[in-house]
PDB file of C-alpha atoms and ligand atoms in Angstrom:
ATOM      1  CA  UNK A   1      40.826   8.805  32.030  1.00  0.00           C
ATOM      2  CA  UNK A   2      38.558   8.383  28.947  1.00  0.00           C
ATOM      3  CA  UNK A   3      35.011   9.675  29.192  1.00  0.00           C
ATOM      4  CA  UNK A   4      32.183   7.100  28.937  1.00  0.00           C
ATOM      5  CA  UNK A   5      31.008   7.002  25.293  1.00  0.00           C
ATOM      6  CA  UNK A   6      27.205   6.772  24.979  1.00  0.00           C
ATOM      7  CA  UNK A   7      26.020   3.355  23.740  1.00  0.00           C
ATOM      8  CA  UNK A   8      22.885   2.736  21.813  1.00  0.00           C
ATOM      9  CA  UNK A   9      21.269   1.334  24.954  1.00  0.00           C
ATOM     10  CA  UNK A  10      21.910   4.697  26.700  1.00  0.00           C
ATOM     11  CA  UNK A  11      20.447   6.490  23.712  1.00  0.00           C
ATOM     12  CA  UNK A  12      17.344   4.136  23.632  1.00  0.00           C
ATOM     13  CA  UNK A  13      16.703   4.813  27.356  1.00  0.00           C
ATOM     14  CA  UNK A  14      16.985   8.500  26.862  1.00  0.00           C
ATOM     15  CA  UNK A  15      14.598   8.464  23.837  1.00  0.00           C
ATOM     16  CA  UNK A  16      12.024   6.280  25.649  1.00  0.00           C
ATOM     17  CA  UNK A  17      12.025   8.762  28.563  1.00  0.00           C
ATOM     18  CA  UNK A  18      11.479  11.706  26.072  1.00  0.00           C
ATOM     19  CA  UNK A  19       8.651   9.758  24.386  1.00  0.00           C
ATOM     20  CA  UNK A  20       7.058   8.776  27.585  1.00  0.00           C
ATOM     21  CA  UNK A  21       7.089  12.423  28.802  1.00  0.00           C
ATOM     22  CA  UNK A  22       5.451  13.406  25.549  1.00  0.00           C
ATOM     23  CA  UNK A  23       2.607  11.098  26.269  1.00  0.00           C
ATOM     24  CA  UNK A  24       3.522   8.389  23.708  1.00  0.00           C
ATOM     25  CA  UNK A  25       1.781   5.082  24.650  1.00  0.00           C
ATOM     26  CA  UNK A  26       4.554   2.541  24.093  1.00  0.00           C
ATOM     27  CA  UNK A  27       7.679   4.699  24.264  1.00  0.00           C
ATOM     28  CA  UNK A  28      10.402   1.946  24.352  1.00  0.00           C
ATOM     29  CA  UNK A  29       8.811   0.004  21.529  1.00  0.00           C
ATOM     30  CA  UNK A  30       8.616   3.074  19.285  1.00  0.00           C
ATOM     31  CA  UNK A  31      12.206   4.248  20.224  1.00  0.00           C
ATOM     32  CA  UNK A  32      13.444   0.737  19.154  1.00  0.00           C
ATOM     33  CA  UNK A  33      11.496   0.913  15.882  1.00  0.00           C
ATOM     34  CA  UNK A  34      13.033   4.340  15.107  1.00  0.00           C
ATOM     35  CA  UNK A  35      16.537   3.246  16.033  1.00  0.00           C
ATOM     36  CA  UNK A  36      16.104   0.134  13.855  1.00  0.00           C
ATOM     37  CA  UNK A  37      15.245   2.534  11.013  1.00  0.00           C
ATOM     38  CA  UNK A  38      18.298   4.669  11.618  1.00  0.00           C
ATOM     39  CA  UNK A  39      20.706   1.688  11.833  1.00  0.00           C
ATOM     40  CA  UNK A  40      18.880  -0.382   9.164  1.00  0.00           C
ATOM     41  CA  UNK A  41      18.593  -3.267  11.722  1.00  0.00           C
ATOM     42  CA  UNK A  42      15.754  -5.615  12.468  1.00  0.00           C
ATOM     43  CA  UNK A  43      14.756  -6.171  16.111  1.00  0.00           C
ATOM     44  CA  UNK A  44      16.999  -9.141  16.583  1.00  0.00           C
ATOM     45  CA  UNK A  45      20.067  -7.382  15.218  1.00  0.00           C
ATOM     46  CA  UNK A  46      19.273  -4.273  17.216  1.00  0.00           C
ATOM     47  CA  UNK A  47      19.758  -6.236  20.395  1.00  0.00           C
ATOM     48  CA  UNK A  48      23.270  -7.072  19.331  1.00  0.00           C
ATOM     49  CA  UNK A  49      24.053  -3.474  18.543  1.00  0.00           C
ATOM     50  CA  UNK A  50      22.848  -2.101  21.857  1.00  0.00           C
ATOM     51  CA  UNK A  51      26.175  -2.186  23.596  1.00  0.00           C
ATOM     52  CA  UNK A  52      27.992  -0.552  20.642  1.00  0.00           C
ATOM     53  CA  UNK A  53      29.071   3.058  21.005  1.00  0.00           C
ATOM     54  CA  UNK A  54      26.607   5.449  19.279  1.00  0.00           C
ATOM     55  CA  UNK A  55      28.146   7.454  16.449  1.00  0.00           C
ATOM     56  CA  UNK A  56      27.487  11.231  16.364  1.00  0.00           C
ATOM     57  CA  UNK A  57      25.855  11.152  12.931  1.00  0.00           C
ATOM     58  CA  UNK A  58      23.419   8.323  13.660  1.00  0.00           C
ATOM     59  CA  UNK A  59      22.747   9.803  17.082  1.00  0.00           C
ATOM     60  CA  UNK A  60      21.725  13.062  15.492  1.00  0.00           C
ATOM     61  CA  UNK A  61      19.418  11.314  12.977  1.00  0.00           C
ATOM     62  CA  UNK A  62      17.908   9.248  15.740  1.00  0.00           C
ATOM     63  CA  UNK A  63      17.260  12.322  17.849  1.00  0.00           C
ATOM     64  CA  UNK A  64      15.495  13.942  14.889  1.00  0.00           C
ATOM     65  CA  UNK A  65      13.130  10.982  14.469  1.00  0.00           C
ATOM     66  CA  UNK A  66      12.398  10.790  18.181  1.00  0.00           C
ATOM     67  CA  UNK A  67      11.489  14.583  18.087  1.00  0.00           C
ATOM     68  CA  UNK A  68       8.981  13.875  15.305  1.00  0.00           C
ATOM     69  CA  UNK A  69       7.469  10.940  17.178  1.00  0.00           C
ATOM     70  CA  UNK A  70       7.271  13.097  20.368  1.00  0.00           C
ATOM     71  CA  UNK A  71       5.264  15.586  18.302  1.00  0.00           C
ATOM     72  CA  UNK A  72       2.740  12.755  17.681  1.00  0.00           C
ATOM     73  CA  UNK A  73       3.753  11.645  14.152  1.00  0.00           C
ATOM     74  CA  UNK A  74       3.045   7.896  13.768  1.00  0.00           C
ATOM     75  CA  UNK A  75       6.079   5.607  13.367  1.00  0.00           C
ATOM     76  CA  UNK A  76       4.769   4.449  10.027  1.00  0.00           C
ATOM     77  CA  UNK A  77       4.688   7.977   8.648  1.00  0.00           C
ATOM     78  CA  UNK A  78       8.168   8.718   9.995  1.00  0.00           C
ATOM     79  CA  UNK A  79       9.506   5.508   8.317  1.00  0.00           C
ATOM     80  CA  UNK A  80       7.379   6.249   5.183  1.00  0.00           C
ATOM     81  CA  UNK A  81       6.332   2.593   5.088  1.00  0.00           C
ATOM     82  CA  UNK A  82       3.478   0.492   6.506  1.00  0.00           C
ATOM     83  CA  UNK A  83       3.126  -3.277   6.429  1.00  0.00           C
ATOM     84  CA  UNK A  84      -0.348  -4.327   5.116  1.00  0.00           C
ATOM     85  CA  UNK A  85      -1.422  -7.929   4.255  1.00  0.00           C
ATOM     86  CA  UNK A  86       2.232  -8.958   4.602  1.00  0.00           C
ATOM     87  CA  UNK A  87       3.598  -6.432   2.128  1.00  0.00           C
ATOM     88  CA  UNK A  88       5.345  -3.035   2.625  1.00  0.00           C
ATOM     89  CA  UNK A  89       3.333  -0.011   1.346  1.00  0.00           C
ATOM     90  CA  UNK A  90       4.823   3.392   0.919  1.00  0.00           C
ATOM     91  CA  UNK A  91       2.813   6.033   2.804  1.00  0.00           C
ATOM     92  CA  UNK A  92       3.068   9.711   2.784  1.00  0.00           C
ATOM     93  CA  UNK A  93       1.292  12.975   3.634  1.00  0.00           C
ATOM     94  CA  UNK A  94      -1.384  12.589   0.829  1.00  0.00           C
ATOM     95  CA  UNK A  95      -2.770   9.197   1.914  1.00  0.00           C
ATOM     96  CA  UNK A  96      -4.427   7.369   4.773  1.00  0.00           C
ATOM     97  CA  UNK A  97      -2.048   5.300   6.771  1.00  0.00           C
ATOM     98  CA  UNK A  98      -3.513   1.787   6.032  1.00  0.00           C
ATOM     99  CA  UNK A  99      -5.100   0.178   9.155  1.00  0.00           C
ATOM    100  CA  UNK A 100      -4.737  -3.508   9.971  1.00  0.00           C
ATOM    101  CA  UNK A 101      -8.517  -3.802  10.402  1.00  0.00           C
ATOM    102  CA  UNK A 102      -8.852  -2.979   6.702  1.00  0.00           C
ATOM    103  CA  UNK A 103      -7.346  -6.389   5.928  1.00  0.00           C
ATOM    104  CA  UNK A 104     -10.885  -7.825   6.493  1.00  0.00           C
ATOM    105  CA  UNK A 105     -11.829  -6.245   3.134  1.00  0.00           C
ATOM    106  CA  UNK A 106      -9.010  -7.968   1.340  1.00  0.00           C
ATOM    107  CA  UNK A 107     -10.092 -11.400   2.736  1.00  0.00           C
ATOM    108  CA  UNK A 108     -13.702 -10.580   1.676  1.00  0.00           C
ATOM    109  CA  UNK A 109     -12.591  -9.776  -1.889  1.00  0.00           C
ATOM    110  CA  UNK A 110     -10.367 -12.814  -2.246  1.00  0.00           C
ATOM    111  CA  UNK A 111     -13.253 -15.050  -1.113  1.00  0.00           C
ATOM    112  CA  UNK A 112     -15.705 -13.654  -3.770  1.00  0.00           C
ATOM    113  CA  UNK A 113     -13.574 -12.640  -6.803  1.00  0.00           C
ATOM    114  CA  UNK A 114     -14.156 -15.162  -9.584  1.00  0.00           C
ATOM    115  CA  UNK A 115     -11.302 -16.468 -11.806  1.00  0.00           C
ATOM    116  CA  UNK A 116     -10.063 -13.715 -14.064  1.00  0.00           C
ATOM    117  CA  UNK A 117     -12.230 -11.223 -12.147  1.00  0.00           C
ATOM    118  CA  UNK A 118     -12.258  -7.474 -12.209  1.00  0.00           C
ATOM    119  CA  UNK A 119     -12.152  -5.331  -9.026  1.00  0.00           C
ATOM    120  CA  UNK A 120     -12.825  -1.641  -8.555  1.00  0.00           C
ATOM    121  CA  UNK A 121     -11.458   0.094  -5.485  1.00  0.00           C
ATOM    122  CA  UNK A 122     -13.135   3.465  -4.760  1.00  0.00           C
ATOM    123  CA  UNK A 123     -10.958   5.819  -2.655  1.00  0.00           C
ATOM    124  CA  UNK A 124      -7.843   3.725  -3.383  1.00  0.00           C
ATOM    125  CA  UNK A 125      -5.472   5.826  -1.256  1.00  0.00           C
ATOM    126  CA  UNK A 126      -2.190   3.988  -0.922  1.00  0.00           C
ATOM    127  CA  UNK A 127      -3.549   1.141  -3.039  1.00  0.00           C
ATOM    128  CA  UNK A 128      -3.465  -1.198   0.003  1.00  0.00           C
ATOM    129  CA  UNK A 129      -6.735  -3.107  -0.750  1.00  0.00           C
ATOM    130  CA  UNK A 130      -6.559  -3.219  -4.496  1.00  0.00           C
ATOM    131  CA  UNK A 131      -2.867  -4.167  -4.722  1.00  0.00           C
ATOM    132  CA  UNK A 132      -3.073  -6.712  -1.877  1.00  0.00           C
ATOM    133  CA  UNK A 133      -5.895  -8.556  -3.728  1.00  0.00           C
ATOM    134  CA  UNK A 134      -4.150  -8.450  -7.081  1.00  0.00           C
ATOM    135  CA  UNK A 135      -0.805  -9.584  -5.652  1.00  0.00           C
ATOM    136  CA  UNK A 136      -2.605 -12.629  -4.226  1.00  0.00           C
ATOM    137  CA  UNK A 137      -4.523 -13.236  -7.458  1.00  0.00           C
ATOM    138  CA  UNK A 138      -2.379 -13.085 -10.598  1.00  0.00           C
ATOM    139  CA  UNK A 139      -5.395 -13.966 -12.726  1.00  0.00           C
ATOM    140  CA  UNK A 140      -7.341 -10.838 -11.734  1.00  0.00           C
ATOM    141  CA  UNK A 141      -7.231  -7.220 -12.717  1.00  0.00           C
ATOM    142  CA  UNK A 142      -8.442  -3.965 -11.128  1.00  0.00           C
ATOM    143  CA  UNK A 143      -8.878  -0.265 -11.194  1.00  0.00           C
ATOM    144  CA  UNK A 144      -8.317   2.210  -8.371  1.00  0.00           C
ATOM    145  CA  UNK A 145     -10.159   5.540  -8.188  1.00  0.00           C
ATOM    146  CA  UNK A 146      -9.372   8.527  -6.132  1.00  0.00           C
ATOM    147  CA  UNK A 147     -10.080  12.294  -6.197  1.00  0.00           C
ATOM    148  CA  UNK A 148      -6.606  12.909  -4.753  1.00  0.00           C
ATOM    149  CA  UNK A 149      -3.744  13.201  -7.249  1.00  0.00           C
ATOM    150  CA  UNK A 150      -1.136  12.696  -4.496  1.00  0.00           C
ATOM    151  CA  UNK A 151      -2.903   9.428  -3.484  1.00  0.00           C
ATOM    152  CA  UNK A 152      -3.003   8.147  -6.962  1.00  0.00           C
ATOM    153  CA  UNK A 153       0.770   8.945  -7.492  1.00  0.00           C
ATOM    154  CA  UNK A 154       1.483   6.989  -4.201  1.00  0.00           C
ATOM    155  CA  UNK A 155      -0.774   4.075  -5.296  1.00  0.00           C
ATOM    156  CA  UNK A 156       1.031   3.985  -8.607  1.00  0.00           C
ATOM    157  CA  UNK A 157       4.403   3.796  -6.994  1.00  0.00           C
ATOM    158  CA  UNK A 158       3.188   1.006  -4.705  1.00  0.00           C
ATOM    159  CA  UNK A 159       1.822  -0.772  -7.747  1.00  0.00           C
ATOM    160  CA  UNK A 160       5.220  -0.767  -9.364  1.00  0.00           C
ATOM    161  CA  UNK A 161       6.616  -2.627  -6.396  1.00  0.00           C
ATOM    162  CA  UNK A 162       3.758  -4.829  -5.484  1.00  0.00           C
ATOM    163  CA  UNK A 163       1.838  -5.608  -8.642  1.00  0.00           C
ATOM    164  CA  UNK A 164       3.765  -4.292 -11.648  1.00  0.00           C
ATOM    165  CA  UNK A 165       2.223  -4.716 -15.110  1.00  0.00           C
ATOM    166  CA  UNK A 166      -0.944  -4.151 -17.053  1.00  0.00           C
ATOM    167  CA  UNK A 167      -3.413  -5.679 -14.527  1.00  0.00           C
ATOM    168  CA  UNK A 168      -3.797  -2.475 -12.548  1.00  0.00           C
ATOM    169  CA  UNK A 169      -5.008   0.975 -13.710  1.00  0.00           C
ATOM    170  CA  UNK A 170      -5.747   4.132 -11.803  1.00  0.00           C
ATOM    171  CA  UNK A 171      -8.313   6.830 -12.496  1.00  0.00           C
ATOM    172  CA  UNK A 172      -8.795  10.283 -11.167  1.00  0.00           C
ATOM    173  CA  UNK A 173     -12.482  10.956 -10.412  1.00  0.00           C
ATOM    174  CA  UNK A 174     -14.760  12.512  -7.702  1.00  0.00           C
ATOM    175  CA  UNK A 175     -17.768  10.504  -6.767  1.00  0.00           C
ATOM    176  CA  UNK A 176     -19.459  13.689  -5.552  1.00  0.00           C
ATOM    177  CA  UNK A 177     -19.657  14.879  -9.181  1.00  0.00           C
ATOM    178  CA  UNK A 178     -22.534  13.931 -11.377  1.00  0.00           C
ATOM    179  CA  UNK A 179     -21.620  11.385 -14.101  1.00  0.00           C
ATOM    180  CA  UNK A 180     -18.330  10.365 -12.558  1.00  0.00           C
ATOM    181  CA  UNK A 181     -19.095   6.679 -12.884  1.00  0.00           C
ATOM    182  CA  UNK A 182     -19.487   7.009 -16.629  1.00  0.00           C
ATOM    183  CA  UNK A 183     -15.854   8.159 -16.896  1.00  0.00           C
ATOM    184  CA  UNK A 184     -14.740   4.586 -16.077  1.00  0.00           C
ATOM    185  CA  UNK A 185     -14.239   2.543 -19.221  1.00  0.00           C
ATOM    186  CA  UNK A 186     -14.309  -1.272 -19.688  1.00  0.00           C
ATOM    187  CA  UNK A 187     -16.671  -4.073 -18.753  1.00  0.00           C
ATOM    188  CA  UNK A 188     -18.554  -4.066 -15.469  1.00  0.00           C
ATOM    189  CA  UNK A 189     -16.775  -5.146 -12.370  1.00  0.00           C
ATOM    190  CA  UNK A 190     -17.095  -8.348 -10.321  1.00  0.00           C
ATOM    191  CA  UNK A 191     -16.484  -6.496  -7.088  1.00  0.00           C
ATOM    192  CA  UNK A 192     -16.709  -2.845  -6.002  1.00  0.00           C
ATOM    193  CA  UNK A 193     -14.788  -2.346  -2.745  1.00  0.00           C
ATOM    194  CA  UNK A 194     -14.356   0.861  -0.732  1.00  0.00           C
ATOM    195  CA  UNK A 195     -12.950   2.161   2.506  1.00  0.00           C
ATOM    196  CA  UNK A 196     -14.462   5.624   2.190  1.00  0.00           C
ATOM    197  CA  UNK A 197     -14.136   8.662   4.523  1.00  0.00           C
ATOM    198  CA  UNK A 198     -16.741   7.906   7.183  1.00  0.00           C
ATOM    199  CA  UNK A 199     -16.036  10.107  10.213  1.00  0.00           C
ATOM    200  CA  UNK A 200     -18.905  12.595  10.967  1.00  0.00           C
ATOM    201  CA  UNK A 201     -17.414  16.082  10.388  1.00  0.00           C
ATOM    202  CA  UNK A 202     -18.109  17.235  13.980  1.00  0.00           C
ATOM    203  CA  UNK A 203     -16.163  14.266  15.396  1.00  0.00           C
ATOM    204  CA  UNK A 204     -12.929  15.003  13.618  1.00  0.00           C
ATOM    205  CA  UNK A 205     -11.731  17.457  16.252  1.00  0.00           C
ATOM    206  CA  UNK A 206     -11.997  14.699  18.905  1.00  0.00           C
ATOM    207  CA  UNK A 207      -9.905  12.173  17.036  1.00  0.00           C
ATOM    208  CA  UNK A 208      -6.483  11.065  18.376  1.00  0.00           C
ATOM    209  CA  UNK A 209      -3.848  13.653  17.411  1.00  0.00           C
ATOM    210  CA  UNK A 210      -1.995  10.900  15.373  1.00  0.00           C
ATOM    211  CA  UNK A 211      -5.056  10.647  13.122  1.00  0.00           C
ATOM    212  CA  UNK A 212      -6.330  14.216  13.160  1.00  0.00           C
ATOM    213  CA  UNK A 213      -2.934  15.746  12.442  1.00  0.00           C
ATOM    214  CA  UNK A 214      -1.425  13.276  10.072  1.00  0.00           C
ATOM    215  CA  UNK A 215      -4.173  11.585   8.017  1.00  0.00           C
ATOM    216  CA  UNK A 216      -5.557  13.754   5.249  1.00  0.00           C
ATOM    217  CA  UNK A 217      -9.007  15.311   6.004  1.00  0.00           C
ATOM    218  CA  UNK A 218     -10.146  14.055   2.657  1.00  0.00           C
ATOM    219  CA  UNK A 219      -9.606  10.477   3.770  1.00  0.00           C
ATOM    220  CA  UNK A 220     -11.608  11.047   6.959  1.00  0.00           C
ATOM    221  CA  UNK A 221     -14.464  13.485   6.647  1.00  0.00           C
ATOM    222  CA  UNK A 222     -17.722  11.677   5.842  1.00  0.00           C
ATOM    223  CA  UNK A 223     -19.960  14.751   6.061  1.00  0.00           C
ATOM    224  CA  UNK A 224     -22.591  15.694   8.641  1.00  0.00           C
ATOM    225  CA  UNK A 225     -23.638  12.098   9.515  1.00  0.00           C
ATOM    226  CA  UNK A 226     -20.586  10.276   8.188  1.00  0.00           C
ATOM    227  CA  UNK A 227     -22.592   8.644   5.412  1.00  0.00           C
ATOM    228  CA  UNK A 228     -22.084  11.103   2.423  1.00  0.00           C
ATOM    229  CA  UNK A 229     -19.614   8.824   0.593  1.00  0.00           C
ATOM    230  CA  UNK A 230     -21.801   5.679   1.175  1.00  0.00           C
ATOM    231  CA  UNK A 231     -24.770   7.472  -0.426  1.00  0.00           C
ATOM    232  CA  UNK A 232     -22.768   8.260  -3.587  1.00  0.00           C
ATOM    233  CA  UNK A 233     -21.010   4.913  -3.778  1.00  0.00           C
ATOM    234  CA  UNK A 234     -24.091   2.745  -3.113  1.00  0.00           C
ATOM    235  CA  UNK A 235     -26.283   4.606  -5.661  1.00  0.00           C
ATOM    236  CA  UNK A 236     -23.559   4.171  -8.324  1.00  0.00           C
ATOM    237  CA  UNK A 237     -22.562   0.620  -7.529  1.00  0.00           C
ATOM    238  CA  UNK A 238     -25.446  -1.188  -9.359  1.00  0.00           C
ATOM    239  CA  UNK A 239     -24.407   0.399 -12.659  1.00  0.00           C
ATOM    240  CA  UNK A 240     -20.680  -0.588 -12.079  1.00  0.00           C
ATOM    241  CA  UNK A 241     -21.202  -4.145 -11.095  1.00  0.00           C
ATOM    242  CA  UNK A 242     -22.004  -7.125 -13.317  1.00  0.00           C
ATOM    243  CA  UNK A 243     -25.067  -9.114 -12.346  1.00  0.00           C
ATOM    244  CA  UNK A 244     -24.344 -11.139  -9.131  1.00  0.00           C
ATOM    245  CA  UNK A 245     -21.317  -8.818  -8.398  1.00  0.00           C
ATOM    246  CA  UNK A 246     -20.407  -7.915  -4.824  1.00  0.00           C
ATOM    247  CA  UNK A 247     -20.312  -4.585  -3.081  1.00  0.00           C
ATOM    248  CA  UNK A 248     -17.987  -4.588  -0.098  1.00  0.00           C
ATOM    249  CA  UNK A 249     -17.785  -1.448   2.168  1.00  0.00           C
ATOM    250  CA  UNK A 250     -15.762  -0.782   5.252  1.00  0.00           C
ATOM    251  CA  UNK A 251     -17.887   0.975   7.861  1.00  0.00           C
ATOM    252  CA  UNK A 252     -17.264   2.969  10.993  1.00  0.00           C
ATOM    253  CA  UNK A 253     -18.532   2.214  14.486  1.00  0.00           C
ATOM    254  CA  UNK A 254     -22.393   2.007  14.558  1.00  0.00           C
ATOM    255  CA  UNK A 255     -22.677   2.536  10.782  1.00  0.00           C
ATOM    256  CA  UNK A 256     -23.339  -1.007   9.567  1.00  0.00           C
ATOM    257  CA  UNK A 257     -27.213  -0.765   9.972  1.00  0.00           C
ATOM    258  CA  UNK A 258     -27.419   2.566   8.011  1.00  0.00           C
ATOM    259  CA  UNK A 259     -25.134   1.405   5.241  1.00  0.00           C
ATOM    260  CA  UNK A 260     -27.077  -1.947   4.962  1.00  0.00           C
ATOM    261  CA  UNK A 261     -30.291   0.046   4.628  1.00  0.00           C
ATOM    262  CA  UNK A 262     -28.797   2.242   1.879  1.00  0.00           C
ATOM    263  CA  UNK A 263     -27.710  -0.842  -0.047  1.00  0.00           C
ATOM    264  CA  UNK A 264     -31.057  -2.513   0.429  1.00  0.00           C
ATOM    265  CA  UNK A 265     -32.800   0.582  -0.915  1.00  0.00           C
ATOM    266  CA  UNK A 266     -31.067   0.244  -4.246  1.00  0.00           C
ATOM    267  CA  UNK A 267     -31.780  -3.524  -4.533  1.00  0.00           C
ATOM    268  CA  UNK A 268     -28.739  -5.252  -3.092  1.00  0.00           C
ATOM    269  CA  UNK A 269     -29.403  -8.764  -1.866  1.00  0.00           C
ATOM    270  CA  UNK A 270     -27.468 -11.268   0.366  1.00  0.00           C
ATOM    271  CA  UNK A 271     -26.707  -8.355   2.680  1.00  0.00           C
ATOM    272  CA  UNK A 272     -24.419  -9.120   5.625  1.00  0.00           C
ATOM    273  CA  UNK A 273     -21.726  -7.743   7.869  1.00  0.00           C
ATOM    274  CA  UNK A 274     -18.164  -8.917   8.343  1.00  0.00           C
ATOM    275  CA  UNK A 275     -16.441  -8.700  11.689  1.00  0.00           C
ATOM    276  CA  UNK A 276     -12.852  -7.658  12.346  1.00  0.00           C
ATOM    277  CA  UNK A 277     -10.545  -9.365  14.876  1.00  0.00           C
ATOM    278  CA  UNK A 278     -12.024  -7.502  17.784  1.00  0.00           C
ATOM    279  CA  UNK A 279     -15.570  -8.751  16.832  1.00  0.00           C
ATOM    280  CA  UNK A 280     -16.760  -5.380  15.590  1.00  0.00           C
ATOM    281  CA  UNK A 281     -18.840  -5.124  12.430  1.00  0.00           C
ATOM    282  CA  UNK A 282     -16.146  -3.693  10.102  1.00  0.00           C
ATOM    283  CA  UNK A 283     -17.663  -4.204   6.611  1.00  0.00           C
ATOM    284  CA  UNK A 284     -21.017  -4.362   4.948  1.00  0.00           C
ATOM    285  CA  UNK A 285     -21.425  -6.686   1.976  1.00  0.00           C
ATOM    286  CA  UNK A 286     -24.260  -7.047  -0.653  1.00  0.00           C
ATOM    287  CA  UNK A 287     -24.887  -8.571  -3.984  1.00  0.00           C
ATOM    288  CA  UNK A 288     -26.320  -7.009  -7.168  1.00  0.00           C
ATOM    289  CA  UNK A 289     -29.227  -9.212  -8.203  1.00  0.00           C
ATOM    290  CA  UNK A 290     -28.736 -11.252 -11.376  1.00  0.00           C
ATOM    291  CA  UNK A 291     -31.585  -9.379 -12.949  1.00  0.00           C
ATOM    292  CA  UNK A 292     -32.530  -5.736 -12.193  1.00  0.00           C
ATOM    293  CA  UNK A 293     -35.916  -5.634 -10.454  1.00  0.00           C
TER     294      UNK A 293
HETATM  295  C1  SAM B   1     -10.354   6.233   4.213  1.00  0.00           C
HETATM  296  S1  SAM B   1      -9.342   6.652   2.839  1.00  0.00           S
HETATM  297  C2  SAM B   1      -8.970   4.892   2.229  1.00  0.00           C
HETATM  298  C3  SAM B   1      -7.758   4.711   1.532  1.00  0.00           C
HETATM  299  C4  SAM B   1      -7.321   3.259   1.267  1.00  0.00           C
HETATM  300  N1  SAM B   1      -8.348   2.616   0.445  1.00  0.00           N
HETATM  301  C5  SAM B   1      -7.253   2.462   2.608  1.00  0.00           C
HETATM  302  O1  SAM B   1      -8.062   1.695   2.903  1.00  0.00           O
HETATM  303  O2  SAM B   1      -6.272   2.697   3.336  1.00  0.00           O
HETATM  304  C6  SAM B   1     -10.501   7.204   1.700  1.00  0.00           C
HETATM  305  C7  SAM B   1     -10.001   7.602   0.312  1.00  0.00           C
HETATM  306  O3  SAM B   1     -11.054   8.189  -0.414  1.00  0.00           O
HETATM  307  C8  SAM B   1     -10.632   9.297  -1.229  1.00  0.00           C
HETATM  308  N2  SAM B   1     -11.767  10.204  -1.482  1.00  0.00           N
HETATM  309  C9  SAM B   1     -12.402  11.033  -0.624  1.00  0.00           C
HETATM  310  N3  SAM B   1     -13.369  11.688  -1.167  1.00  0.00           N
HETATM  311  C10 SAM B   1     -13.466  11.184  -2.523  1.00  0.00           C
HETATM  312  C11 SAM B   1     -14.274  11.521  -3.552  1.00  0.00           C
HETATM  313  N4  SAM B   1     -15.166  12.495  -3.507  1.00  0.00           N
HETATM  314  N5  SAM B   1     -14.090  10.867  -4.775  1.00  0.00           N
HETATM  315  C12 SAM B   1     -13.033   9.902  -4.846  1.00  0.00           C
HETATM  316  N6  SAM B   1     -12.197   9.639  -3.765  1.00  0.00           N
HETATM  317  C13 SAM B   1     -12.444  10.286  -2.632  1.00  0.00           C
HETATM  318  C14 SAM B   1      -9.565   9.930  -0.332  1.00  0.00           C
HETATM  319  O4  SAM B   1      -8.739  10.709  -1.081  1.00  0.00           O
HETATM  320  C15 SAM B   1      -8.921   8.666   0.323  1.00  0.00           C
HETATM  321  O5  SAM B   1      -7.733   8.305  -0.396  1.00  0.00           O
END
């Protein structure tokens, strides 16, 4: 009598049980995503493979990925890829895992960038905002700034895949340092966009473990009241933008009013907020006046 050889369906059920016991919210979905990664199969093909016997080698690899997921590591980090604005971005330990809600900023840039326009992305991370805009707009160019060398290396790799060529440049700078904005060369920008760190320092310990343990602290920590980066960026923005240029800032929950007030204090006009798909105020926008008052 031959022993029953484990199928991929058996392995999936076992993995989903492990993930469920570890407190993972959608255990079967995540188990399928990880198995798809191991077998190089999309969801439709995976269904066809479910009744196949599982090979020892692939089973071992699958079990390793399931163990990482059970430890709280997000699926995108395990895969090393995250879909953003319809394109695959490489993600790794040095960068924030791009969030779907940030796509609102891409739409806002695309709606306001003039023909042949120049875009500056402060805190570029994986490059998800800057590169998504430039990939949609072959006439435009842009610069991505970050204080993290590993983030810039990742953004550069993503640029080679998503927007190769001379239209994009990256620059290492720390907006907390005096004179950082003067280190940027070239004409003023039509848009300054940023998704800066905005979590108040004291709230970081209470974040979900998937965020707290896997997104870099540098990408999260917004200082005592969460507004440190906004103060720096908003005060530098008038000098970086051309007259009539737009400032577009992602904001955290409850921060839209404070960030709008910061922008109003340095003379921005046409101030407003953009809502994400859940109806929450996700970004603050403002315009540099044509003439400085
Ligand atoms: C919330 S992440 C945003 C990353 C990416 N733009 C996105 O939307 O997924 C903030 C980024 O700001 C960078 N950053 C933090 N402090 C900075 C500073 N003082 N100067 C420049 N960049 C900084 C971090 O390294 C991180 O990549």
